[in-house]
Coordinates of C-alpha atoms in Angstrom, one line a residue:
Chain A
M750 CA 42.0 7.7 -27.2
R751 CA 41.9 11.1 -25.7
D752 CA 44.7 12.4 -23.5
S753 CA 43.7 12.0 -19.9
A754 CA 44.8 15.5 -19.0
D755 CA 42.4 16.8 -21.6
I756 CA 39.7 14.7 -20.2
F757 CA 40.4 15.8 -16.7
F758 CA 40.2 19.4 -17.7
A759 CA 37.1 18.8 -19.8
I760 CA 35.3 17.2 -16.9
M761 CA 36.5 19.9 -14.4
R762 CA 35.2 22.5 -16.7
A763 CA 31.9 20.8 -17.2
Q764 CA 31.5 20.4 -13.4
L765 CA 32.2 24.1 -12.8
D766 CA 29.7 25.1 -15.5
Y767 CA 27.2 22.7 -14.0
A768 CA 27.6 24.3 -10.5
R769 CA 27.3 27.8 -11.8
C770 CA 24.2 27.0 -13.8
I771 CA 22.4 25.9 -10.6
D772 CA 23.9 28.5 -8.4
D773 CA 23.0 31.3 -10.9
D774 CA 19.5 30.0 -11.1
R775 CA 19.7 29.1 -14.8
L776 CA 17.9 25.8 -14.1
E777 CA 16.4 25.6 -17.6
E778 CA 20.0 25.0 -18.9
W779 CA 20.6 22.3 -16.3
P780 CA 19.2 19.3 -18.4
D781 CA 21.6 20.2 -21.2
F782 CA 24.6 18.9 -19.1
F783 CA 23.1 15.5 -19.6
A784 CA 23.0 13.1 -22.5
D785 CA 19.6 12.3 -24.0
D786 CA 19.7 8.9 -22.5
C787 CA 20.9 9.6 -19.0
L788 CA 20.5 8.7 -15.3
Y789 CA 20.4 11.4 -12.6
R790 CA 19.6 10.5 -9.1
V791 CA 20.1 11.8 -5.6
T792 CA 20.7 9.4 -2.8
S793 CA 22.7 9.0 0.4
A794 CA 25.8 7.1 1.4
E795 CA 23.8 4.8 3.7
N796 CA 21.3 3.9 1.0
L797 CA 24.1 3.3 -1.5
R798 CA 26.0 1.1 0.9
A799 CA 22.9 -1.0 1.7
G800 CA 22.2 -1.4 -2.0
M801 CA 18.9 0.4 -1.7
E802 CA 17.7 1.6 -5.0
A803 CA 15.3 4.4 -4.2
S804 CA 16.3 8.0 -4.6
L805 CA 15.2 11.4 -3.4
I806 CA 15.3 12.5 -7.1
F807 CA 15.3 10.0 -9.9
A808 CA 15.4 10.7 -13.7
N809 CA 16.3 8.2 -16.4
S810 CA 15.7 10.6 -19.3
R811 CA 16.5 14.2 -20.0
G812 CA 12.7 14.7 -20.3
M813 CA 12.4 13.9 -16.6
L814 CA 15.1 16.5 -15.8
K815 CA 13.2 19.1 -17.7
D816 CA 10.0 18.1 -15.8
R817 CA 11.9 18.6 -12.6
V818 CA 12.7 22.2 -13.6
S819 CA 9.2 23.0 -14.9
A820 CA 7.7 21.6 -11.7
L821 CA 10.1 23.8 -9.6
R822 CA 9.2 26.8 -11.7
E823 CA 5.5 26.3 -12.1
A824 CA 4.1 23.9 -9.6
N825 CA 6.0 23.4 -6.4
I826 CA 5.8 25.7 -3.4
Y827 CA 9.0 26.5 -1.5
E828 CA 10.6 29.5 -0.1
R829 CA 13.0 31.5 -2.2
Q830 CA 16.4 30.0 -1.9
S831 CA 19.7 29.5 -3.6
Y832 CA 22.7 27.2 -3.5
R833 CA 26.4 27.7 -3.5
H834 CA 28.3 24.6 -4.8
I835 CA 31.9 24.2 -3.7
L836 CA 33.4 21.3 -5.7
G837 CA 36.5 19.3 -5.3
A838 CA 38.6 18.3 -8.3
P839 CA 37.4 15.3 -10.2
C840 CA 39.0 12.0 -9.4
L841 CA 39.2 10.0 -12.6
L842 CA 38.4 6.4 -11.7
S843 CA 38.3 4.5 -15.0
Q844 CA 37.7 4.9 -18.7
K845 CA 36.2 2.5 -21.2
N846 CA 34.9 2.9 -24.7
E847 CA 35.2 6.7 -24.5
R848 CA 33.2 6.8 -21.3
Y849 CA 34.8 8.2 -18.1
R850 CA 34.0 7.4 -14.6
S851 CA 34.8 10.1 -12.1
E852 CA 34.1 11.0 -8.5
T853 CA 33.9 14.6 -7.3
S854 CA 33.2 15.8 -3.8
F855 CA 30.7 18.6 -3.2
L856 CA 29.6 20.9 -0.5
V857 CA 26.4 22.7 -1.1
A858 CA 25.4 25.7 1.1
R859 CA 21.8 26.8 1.0
I860 CA 20.6 30.3 1.5
L861 CA 16.9 30.5 2.4
R862 CA 14.9 33.8 2.2
G863 CA 16.1 36.0 5.0
G864 CA 18.3 33.3 6.4
A865 CA 21.9 32.7 7.0
T866 CA 24.1 30.6 4.7
E867 CA 23.9 27.0 6.0
V868 CA 25.6 23.8 5.0
F869 CA 22.8 21.9 3.3
A870 CA 24.6 18.9 1.9
T871 CA 28.0 17.4 1.5
G872 CA 28.7 14.4 -0.6
R873 CA 30.1 13.1 -3.9
Y874 CA 29.1 12.9 -7.5
L875 CA 29.6 9.5 -9.0
D876 CA 29.6 10.3 -12.7
L877 CA 29.8 8.7 -16.0
Y878 CA 30.9 11.2 -18.7
G879 CA 31.1 10.7 -22.4
F880 CA 30.8 12.6 -25.7
E881 CA 27.5 13.2 -27.4
H882 CA 27.4 15.3 -30.6
G883 CA 31.0 16.3 -29.9
A884 CA 30.2 17.7 -26.4
L885 CA 31.0 16.2 -23.1
K886 CA 27.8 15.1 -21.4
L887 CA 26.8 13.3 -18.2
F888 CA 25.5 9.9 -19.0
E889 CA 25.1 9.2 -15.3
R890 CA 25.3 11.4 -12.2
V891 CA 24.5 9.9 -8.8
A892 CA 24.7 12.6 -6.2
V893 CA 25.5 10.7 -3.0
C894 CA 24.8 12.8 0.1
D895 CA 26.9 11.9 3.1
S896 CA 23.9 12.2 5.3
S897 CA 20.4 10.7 4.8
R898 CA 18.9 13.6 6.6
I899 CA 17.5 16.4 4.5
D900 CA 16.5 19.7 6.2
T901 CA 12.9 20.6 5.4
L902 CA 13.0 19.9 1.7
L903 CA 15.2 19.3 -1.3
A904 CA 13.9 21.6 -4.0
L905 CA 16.8 22.7 -6.3
P906 CA 18.9 19.9 -7.8
L907 CA 22.3 19.1 -6.4
Chain B
M1326 CA -20.7 23.8 18.5
Q1327 CA -21.0 20.3 19.7
S1328 CA -19.4 19.1 22.9
S1329 CA -18.0 15.8 22.0
A1330 CA -14.7 16.6 23.8
P1331 CA -13.7 13.8 26.1
H1332 CA -12.9 16.1 28.9
P1333 CA -14.5 19.3 30.1
A1334 CA -12.8 22.4 28.9
G1335 CA -10.0 23.7 31.0
T1336 CA -7.6 22.0 33.3
K1337 CA -5.2 23.4 35.9
E1338 CA -2.2 22.1 33.9
F1339 CA -2.6 24.0 30.6
P1340 CA -4.7 27.0 29.5
S1341 CA -8.3 26.1 28.8
W1342 CA -9.2 24.3 25.6
P1343 CA -12.1 25.6 23.6
D1344 CA -15.3 23.6 23.5
G1345 CA -15.9 21.1 20.7
L1346 CA -13.4 19.9 18.1
T1347 CA -13.3 22.8 15.7
R1348 CA -10.7 25.0 17.5
V1349 CA -7.1 24.2 18.3
P1350 CA -5.2 26.7 20.4
F1351 CA -1.7 27.3 19.0
W1352 CA 0.0 26.9 22.4
A1353 CA -0.5 23.1 21.8
F1354 CA 2.4 23.4 19.2
Q1355 CA 4.7 25.5 21.4
R1356 CA 4.8 24.6 25.0
A1357 CA 7.6 22.5 26.5
D1358 CA 5.2 21.2 29.2
V1359 CA 2.8 20.0 26.6
Y1360 CA 5.7 18.2 24.8
A1361 CA 6.8 16.5 28.1
A1362 CA 3.3 15.5 28.8
E1363 CA 2.9 14.0 25.3
Q1364 CA 6.0 11.9 25.8
K1365 CA 4.5 10.4 28.9
R1366 CA 0.8 10.2 28.0
I1367 CA 0.9 9.6 24.3
F1368 CA 4.2 8.0 23.2
Q1369 CA 4.6 6.1 26.5
G1370 CA 0.8 6.0 27.1
P1371 CA -1.8 3.4 26.0
F1372 CA -1.1 3.9 22.3
W1373 CA 1.0 1.9 19.8
N1374 CA 4.1 3.3 18.2
F1375 CA 5.4 2.0 14.9
L1376 CA 8.8 0.5 15.5
C1377 CA 10.1 -1.3 12.4
L1378 CA 9.3 -3.9 9.7
E1379 CA 9.1 -7.6 10.3
A1380 CA 11.3 -7.7 7.2
D1381 CA 14.0 -5.9 9.3
L1382 CA 14.2 -8.9 11.5
T1383 CA 14.2 -12.0 9.4
A1384 CA 16.3 -14.3 11.5
P1385 CA 17.1 -14.9 15.2
G1386 CA 19.7 -12.4 16.4
D1387 CA 18.5 -9.7 13.9
W1388 CA 17.9 -6.3 15.6
R1389 CA 17.0 -2.8 14.6
A1390 CA 17.1 0.5 16.5
A1391 CA 13.7 2.4 16.6
Q1392 CA 12.0 5.3 18.3
A1393 CA 8.9 5.5 20.4
G1394 CA 8.8 9.3 20.7
D1395 CA 11.9 10.4 22.6
A1396 CA 12.6 6.9 23.8
G1397 CA 15.1 5.0 21.8
V1398 CA 14.1 1.3 21.4
I1399 CA 15.9 -1.8 20.3
V1400 CA 13.7 -4.4 18.5
T1401 CA 15.0 -7.9 18.3
R1402 CA 14.1 -11.4 17.1
N1403 CA 15.1 -13.9 19.7
E1404 CA 16.2 -17.5 19.4
A1405 CA 12.6 -18.7 19.5
G1406 CA 11.8 -16.4 16.6
E1407 CA 9.7 -14.0 18.7
I1408 CA 10.0 -10.2 18.4
H1409 CA 10.9 -8.3 21.5
A1410 CA 11.6 -4.6 22.1
F1411 CA 13.2 -2.8 25.0
E1412 CA 14.6 0.7 25.7
N1413 CA 18.0 1.5 24.3
R1414 CA 19.1 2.6 27.8
C1415 CA 21.3 0.7 30.1
A1416 CA 19.7 0.0 33.4
H1417 CA 23.0 0.8 35.2
R1418 CA 23.9 4.4 34.4
G1419 CA 21.6 5.1 31.4
A1420 CA 24.0 4.9 28.5
L1421 CA 23.0 3.8 25.0
I1422 CA 23.1 0.0 24.8
C1423 CA 23.3 0.0 21.0
L1424 CA 25.4 2.4 18.9
D1425 CA 24.3 1.4 15.5
D1426 CA 21.0 1.3 13.4
S1427 CA 20.7 -2.4 12.9
G1428 CA 22.6 -5.7 12.9
R1429 CA 22.5 -9.4 12.6
G1430 CA 23.6 -12.5 14.5
K1431 CA 23.4 -10.9 17.9
K1432 CA 23.5 -13.2 20.9
D1433 CA 23.4 -10.4 23.5
F1434 CA 23.9 -6.7 24.0
A1435 CA 26.7 -5.4 26.2
C1436 CA 26.8 -1.7 27.2
V1437 CA 30.2 -0.3 26.3
Y1438 CA 30.3 1.8 29.4
H1439 CA 30.5 -1.0 32.1
A1440 CA 29.7 -4.1 30.1
W1441 CA 26.3 -4.7 31.7
T1442 CA 24.9 -7.3 29.4
Y1443 CA 21.4 -8.0 28.1
N1444 CA 19.8 -10.9 26.3
L1445 CA 17.7 -10.5 23.2
E1446 CA 14.6 -9.9 25.3
G1447 CA 16.2 -7.0 27.2
G1448 CA 16.8 -9.0 30.4
L1449 CA 20.0 -8.2 32.4
T1450 CA 22.2 -11.3 32.3
G1451 CA 25.6 -10.0 33.3
I1452 CA 27.5 -7.3 35.2
A1453 CA 31.2 -6.8 34.9
F1454 CA 33.1 -7.5 38.1
K1455 CA 29.7 -8.4 39.8
N1456 CA 31.6 -10.2 42.6
G1457 CA 34.4 -7.7 42.7
V1458 CA 38.1 -8.5 42.3
K1459 CA 40.0 -10.6 44.8
G1460 CA 37.1 -10.5 47.2
R1461 CA 36.9 -6.7 47.2
G1462 CA 34.3 -4.4 45.6
G1463 CA 31.5 -5.8 43.5
M1464 CA 27.8 -5.5 43.8
P1465 CA 25.9 -6.1 47.0
K1466 CA 25.1 -9.8 47.6
D1467 CA 21.4 -9.0 47.6
F1468 CA 21.4 -7.2 44.3
K1469 CA 19.0 -9.0 42.0
M1470 CA 19.7 -8.7 38.3
S1471 CA 16.1 -9.6 37.5
D1472 CA 14.9 -6.4 39.2
H1473 CA 17.0 -4.3 36.7
S1474 CA 16.5 -4.0 33.0
P1475 CA 15.6 -1.3 30.5
R1476 CA 11.9 -1.0 30.2
K1477 CA 10.4 -3.6 27.9
L1478 CA 7.7 -2.8 25.4
R1479 CA 4.7 -4.9 24.5
V1480 CA 5.1 -5.8 20.8
A1481 CA 2.6 -6.8 18.1
A1482 CA 2.8 -7.0 14.4
L1483 CA 0.2 -6.5 11.6
A1484 CA 0.8 -7.1 8.0
G1485 CA 4.6 -6.9 8.5
L1486 CA 4.5 -3.7 10.6
V1487 CA 5.9 -4.0 14.1
F1488 CA 4.4 -1.8 16.7
G1489 CA 5.3 -1.4 20.4
T1490 CA 3.8 0.1 23.5
F1491 CA 5.1 0.8 27.0
S1492 CA 1.6 0.5 28.3
R1493 CA -0.2 -2.5 29.8
E1494 CA -3.5 -0.7 29.3
A1495 CA -3.3 -0.4 25.6
P1496 CA -5.8 -2.7 23.9
D1497 CA -4.5 -5.4 21.6
L1498 CA -3.2 -4.0 18.4
R1499 CA -6.0 -5.2 16.2
E1500 CA -8.6 -3.9 18.6
Y1501 CA -6.6 -0.6 18.8
L1502 CA -6.7 -0.2 15.0
G1503 CA -10.2 -1.5 14.5
S1504 CA -11.3 -3.7 11.6
E1505 CA -11.5 -1.0 8.9
I1506 CA -8.0 0.4 9.5
S1507 CA -6.5 -3.1 9.9
A1508 CA -8.1 -4.1 6.6
R1509 CA -6.8 -1.1 4.8
I1510 CA -3.2 -1.7 6.1
E1511 CA -3.5 -5.3 5.0
R1512 CA -4.7 -4.2 1.6
V1513 CA -1.4 -2.6 1.0
L1514 CA 1.0 -4.9 2.7
A1515 CA -0.5 -8.3 3.7
G1516 CA 0.7 -11.5 2.1
R1517 CA 3.6 -9.9 0.4
K1518 CA 7.3 -9.8 1.2
P1519 CA 8.4 -6.2 1.4
V1520 CA 11.8 -5.0 0.2
V1521 CA 13.1 -1.8 1.6
L1522 CA 14.0 0.4 -1.3
G1523 CA 15.3 3.4 0.6
R1524 CA 15.4 5.2 3.9
F1525 CA 15.5 8.9 4.3
T1526 CA 14.9 11.4 7.1
Q1527 CA 13.3 14.8 6.6
A1528 CA 14.0 17.2 9.4
L1529 CA 10.9 19.3 9.8
P1530 CA 11.0 22.8 11.3
N1531 CA 7.7 22.3 13.2
N1532 CA 5.9 20.5 15.9
W1533 CA 5.1 16.8 15.1
K1534 CA 1.3 17.4 15.4
L1535 CA 1.4 19.9 12.5
Y1536 CA 2.7 17.1 10.3
M1537 CA 0.0 14.7 11.5
E1538 CA -2.6 17.4 10.9
N1539 CA -1.2 17.7 7.3
V1540 CA -1.3 14.0 6.7
K1541 CA -4.9 13.8 7.8
D1542 CA -6.0 16.9 5.9
S1543 CA -7.6 15.7 2.7
Y1544 CA -8.8 19.3 2.1
H1545 CA -5.3 20.8 1.3
A1546 CA -4.2 18.1 -1.1
S1547 CA -5.3 19.6 -4.4
I1548 CA -4.7 23.2 -3.2
L1549 CA -1.2 23.2 -1.8
H1550 CA 0.1 20.5 -4.1
T1551 CA -0.3 21.9 -7.6
F1552 CA 1.8 19.4 -9.5
F1553 CA -1.2 17.5 -10.9
T1554 CA -3.2 20.6 -11.7
T1555 CA -0.4 22.6 -13.2
F1556 CA 0.4 19.8 -15.6
E1557 CA -3.3 19.3 -16.2
L1558 CA -2.9 15.6 -15.5
N1559 CA -6.3 14.3 -16.3
R1560 CA -7.7 12.6 -13.3
L1561 CA -10.5 10.4 -14.5
S1562 CA -13.7 10.6 -12.6
Q1563 CA -12.7 9.7 -9.1
K1564 CA -14.6 8.5 -6.1
G1565 CA -13.2 8.5 -2.7
A1566 CA -13.8 8.7 1.0
V1567 CA -12.4 9.5 4.3
I1568 CA -12.7 6.9 7.1
V1569 CA -12.1 7.9 10.7
D1570 CA -12.0 5.3 13.4
E1571 CA -14.1 5.5 16.6
S1572 CA -11.2 7.0 18.6
G1573 CA -10.6 9.6 16.0
G1574 CA -6.9 8.9 16.0
H1575 CA -6.6 6.7 12.9
H1576 CA -7.8 7.6 9.4
V1577 CA -7.8 6.6 5.8
S1578 CA -8.3 8.8 2.9
Y1579 CA -8.5 7.2 -0.5
S1580 CA -9.5 7.8 -4.1
A1581 CA -10.3 5.4 -6.8
I1582 CA -11.4 5.4 -10.4
D1583 CA -15.2 5.4 -10.5
S1584 CA -15.9 2.3 -12.6
K1585 CA -19.4 3.5 -13.3
A1586 CA -18.1 6.7 -14.9
T1587 CA -15.3 5.2 -16.8
G1588 CA -16.4 1.7 -17.6
N1589 CA -13.4 -0.5 -18.1
A1590 CA -11.2 2.4 -19.1
E1591 CA -7.5 1.6 -19.1
Y1592 CA -6.1 2.3 -15.7
S1593 CA -2.9 3.6 -17.2
A1594 CA -5.0 6.5 -18.7
Q1595 CA -4.7 8.1 -15.3
G1596 CA -1.3 9.4 -16.2
I1597 CA -2.1 10.8 -19.6
R1598 CA -1.8 14.5 -19.9
S1599 CA -4.4 16.8 -21.4
D1600 CA -3.4 18.0 -24.8
N1601 CA -4.6 21.6 -24.2
A1602 CA -2.4 22.0 -21.2
G1603 CA -0.3 25.1 -20.8
Y1604 CA 2.4 23.0 -19.3
K1605 CA 3.1 19.4 -20.2
L1606 CA 5.4 16.8 -18.8
A1607 CA 8.2 16.0 -21.2
D1608 CA 8.3 12.4 -19.9
P1609 CA 5.0 11.4 -18.3
S1610 CA 6.1 7.7 -18.0
M1611 CA 6.4 8.2 -14.2
L1612 CA 2.6 8.5 -14.0
Q1613 CA 1.7 5.4 -16.0
G1614 CA 0.8 3.4 -12.9
V1615 CA -0.5 -0.1 -12.7
D1616 CA -3.4 -1.3 -10.7
E1617 CA -1.3 -3.7 -8.5
Y1618 CA -4.2 -4.1 -6.0
G1619 CA -6.9 -4.7 -8.7
D1620 CA -9.3 -2.4 -7.0
G1621 CA -8.8 0.9 -8.9
V1622 CA -7.6 2.7 -5.8
T1623 CA -4.9 5.1 -6.9
L1624 CA -4.2 6.8 -3.6
Q1625 CA -4.6 5.7 0.0
I1626 CA -3.1 7.6 2.8
L1627 CA -3.6 6.0 6.2
S1628 CA -2.5 7.1 9.6
V1629 CA -2.2 5.2 12.8
F1630 CA -2.3 7.3 16.0
P1631 CA 0.0 8.8 17.1
S1632 CA 2.7 8.9 14.5
C1633 CA 2.7 6.4 11.7
V1634 CA 1.6 6.7 8.1
V1635 CA 1.1 4.0 5.5
Q1636 CA 1.1 5.5 2.0
Q1637 CA 0.1 4.2 -1.4
I1638 CA 0.3 6.9 -4.1
Q1639 CA -0.2 4.9 -7.3
N1640 CA 2.7 2.4 -7.0
A1641 CA 4.8 4.5 -4.6
I1642 CA 4.5 2.6 -1.3
A1643 CA 6.0 4.0 1.9
I1644 CA 5.9 3.9 5.6
R1645 CA 6.4 7.2 7.3
Q1646 CA 7.0 7.8 11.0
I1647 CA 7.1 11.2 12.7
V1648 CA 9.5 11.4 15.7
P1649 CA 9.1 14.6 17.8
R1650 CA 12.4 16.4 18.5
G1651 CA 11.3 19.1 20.9
P1652 CA 8.3 21.4 20.6
G1653 CA 9.4 23.0 17.4
R1654 CA 11.1 20.2 15.5
A1655 CA 10.3 16.7 14.3
D1656 CA 12.0 14.0 12.2
L1657 CA 10.0 12.4 9.5
H1658 CA 11.4 9.0 8.6
W1659 CA 10.6 7.6 5.2
I1660 CA 10.8 3.9 4.4
Y1661 CA 10.2 3.3 0.7
L1662 CA 9.0 -0.1 -0.1
G1663 CA 8.8 -2.5 -3.0
F1664 CA 8.0 -6.2 -2.9
E1665 CA 10.0 -9.3 -3.6
D1666 CA 7.7 -10.3 -6.5
D1667 CA 8.0 -7.0 -8.3
T1668 CA 8.7 -7.4 -12.0
P1669 CA 11.6 -5.3 -13.2
E1670 CA 9.1 -2.9 -14.9
L1671 CA 7.1 -2.5 -11.7
R1672 CA 10.3 -1.9 -9.7
L1673 CA 11.4 0.8 -12.1
L1674 CA 8.0 2.4 -11.9
R1675 CA 8.3 2.5 -8.1
L1676 CA 11.7 4.2 -8.4
K1677 CA 10.2 6.8 -10.8
Q1678 CA 7.2 7.4 -8.7
A1679 CA 9.4 7.9 -5.6
N1680 CA 9.8 11.4 -7.2
L1681 CA 6.2 12.1 -6.1
V1682 CA 7.0 11.7 -2.4
G1683 CA 9.8 12.3 0.2
P1684 CA 11.8 15.5 0.8
A1685 CA 12.1 16.2 -2.9
G1686 CA 8.6 14.9 -3.8
Y1687 CA 6.6 16.6 -6.5
I1688 CA 3.5 16.2 -4.4
S1689 CA 5.0 16.2 -0.9
M1690 CA 7.9 18.6 -0.7
E1691 CA 5.4 21.3 0.3
D1692 CA 4.4 19.2 3.3
G1693 CA 8.0 19.6 4.5
C1694 CA 7.8 23.4 4.6
V1695 CA 4.1 24.2 5.3
G1696 CA 4.3 23.0 8.9
G1697 CA 7.2 25.4 9.4
F1698 CA 5.0 28.2 7.9
V1699 CA 2.5 27.5 10.6
Q1700 CA 5.1 27.1 13.4
R1701 CA 6.6 30.5 12.5
A1702 CA 3.3 32.3 12.0
V1703 CA 1.8 31.3 15.3
E1704 CA 5.0 32.0 17.3
G1705 CA 3.5 35.3 18.6
A1706 CA 0.0 34.0 18.9
P1707 CA -0.2 31.2 21.4
G1708 CA -3.6 32.3 22.6
M1709 CA -5.1 32.3 19.2
E1710 CA -6.8 29.2 17.6
S1711 CA -7.0 27.4 14.3
V1712 CA -10.4 26.9 12.7
L1713 CA -11.4 23.3 11.7
E1714 CA -15.0 23.6 10.4
M1715 CA -14.6 22.2 6.8
G1716 CA -17.1 19.4 6.5
G1717 CA -18.8 20.1 9.8
A1718 CA -17.8 19.8 13.5
D1719 CA -17.6 16.1 14.0
A1720 CA -14.9 13.5 13.5
R1721 CA -16.8 11.0 11.4
G1722 CA -15.7 9.8 8.0
S1723 CA -17.5 10.9 4.8
E1724 CA -17.6 10.3 1.1
S1725 CA -16.4 13.9 0.6
R1726 CA -12.7 14.5 1.0
V1727 CA -13.3 18.2 1.3
T1728 CA -13.4 17.9 5.0
E1729 CA -11.3 18.3 8.1
A1730 CA -13.0 15.4 9.9
S1731 CA -9.9 13.4 10.3
V1732 CA -7.9 16.4 11.6
R1733 CA -10.7 16.9 14.2
G1734 CA -10.4 13.2 14.9
F1735 CA -6.7 13.5 15.6
W1736 CA -7.4 16.2 18.2
K1737 CA -10.2 14.1 19.7
A1738 CA -7.8 11.2 20.3
W1739 CA -4.9 13.5 21.4
R1740 CA -7.1 15.3 24.0
A1741 CA -8.4 11.9 25.3
G1742 CA -4.8 10.7 25.7
M1743 CA -3.6 14.0 27.2
G1744 CA -6.6 14.6 29.5
V1745 CA -6.9 18.1 28.0

């Protein structure tokens, strides 16, 4: 059993790296935060509360995360934009068999080409962390947006 | 240029409209007076608005908030099991009657402001302190509650979709849709129990009509949306067509595997990538669709004038509704659907294929921004016009999808409704 303070810091560090990766436009590295066999999805509080399964983004393999990045790079059309993630500290909810459930609030500002900084999304990450090949990885990340309303489009991952 | 326009060019109300169906002046997307006239003549005119699903109202007392253009609407199932709809606007001082999105077990609706109370059909049944207090105050003795209620809508359902209209003149829903459109809606939804898998709203930075043009525009699909072409996803030989109804307002665009060209080729081969592709999907499982309708149709986009879309993209089924929010903004509501009899495998496939659509959709995120590109670009050019000549000048369906016939059809119906 690992010390919970160590886990807390490991998760916090992983979250900060994750946010910098997206905000610095290093999307190609983003899938590496996940385990091979992972779940990443983006939904809203209302959908989660109602038990509705569909997501804005859904990936149940790291391959699907890589596909998301290559589609953003090579296929999809959207105006140049960037995010700024502001994260809360992770709240450790439970641990079982070296897997750690945590919840972390986020605020994501979006900066569109020529536009002002605008709050794009707030919400929380519902995460399941664990170790794979000695490194802390996301086995599950459900990004739950507080609102079900998305302005224009959701291109970059949250 | 043909002159199939329902009204002669030019009215006193708005600047003149060019002859024929191949030009659309950009002021149609900009003017506040056009917007106000649309609310009255289109959304509250002799047309049917999508309101909700029958599945939202399974038992007496179930209700759901909906929109018919700007007008908020409450849709209910009453004790007799009938569906009713009325404005979400108290007949007293105009406050919202309902402050939530949906609910169950409702007997009546009481306005929070002064407790004027309505039954499930929208009839006024109670007024707080109607007879005053201790013989003082109260409503006049000749005040008739039956003369006061929020406006009630006519309601009709087809294949589980509930539509409503404020108009007495609107034809019956089936007649309004016509047999071809009705049959194509039934193809997707009839005889099955839908399950709502998700609800999201996409706030669009453009006039609602730019979105409807986009939906009806089969010409742009393979050009703007490069997901399939970039990953060189082999589309087996496809046949397809565009159907436009007599009014012009409704359309279907579909494509299917050409069974003559492919014999009994495995339908799932649709999703297999080409080996010589520059870019490949690391996990193409999302695209290994199943032929759940048994007709080889892999894509069917259907629109009901003015503002409803029924979508089948492989196994991603959704209802979309566009709600105008002023001349330059619109809300696009997405309802993702599955069905009660989905196998776990099919359900998972739907969840994966939801990646194709919606605000983050591989083949539809662009539709969220392209309307804004037009809205911004035409800002300084209200007197200029768009050109709609692809596939000719009429609004008739064709076997080619390289056409703007259904976009022209939209304008034909819009102009008839607007008297423009």
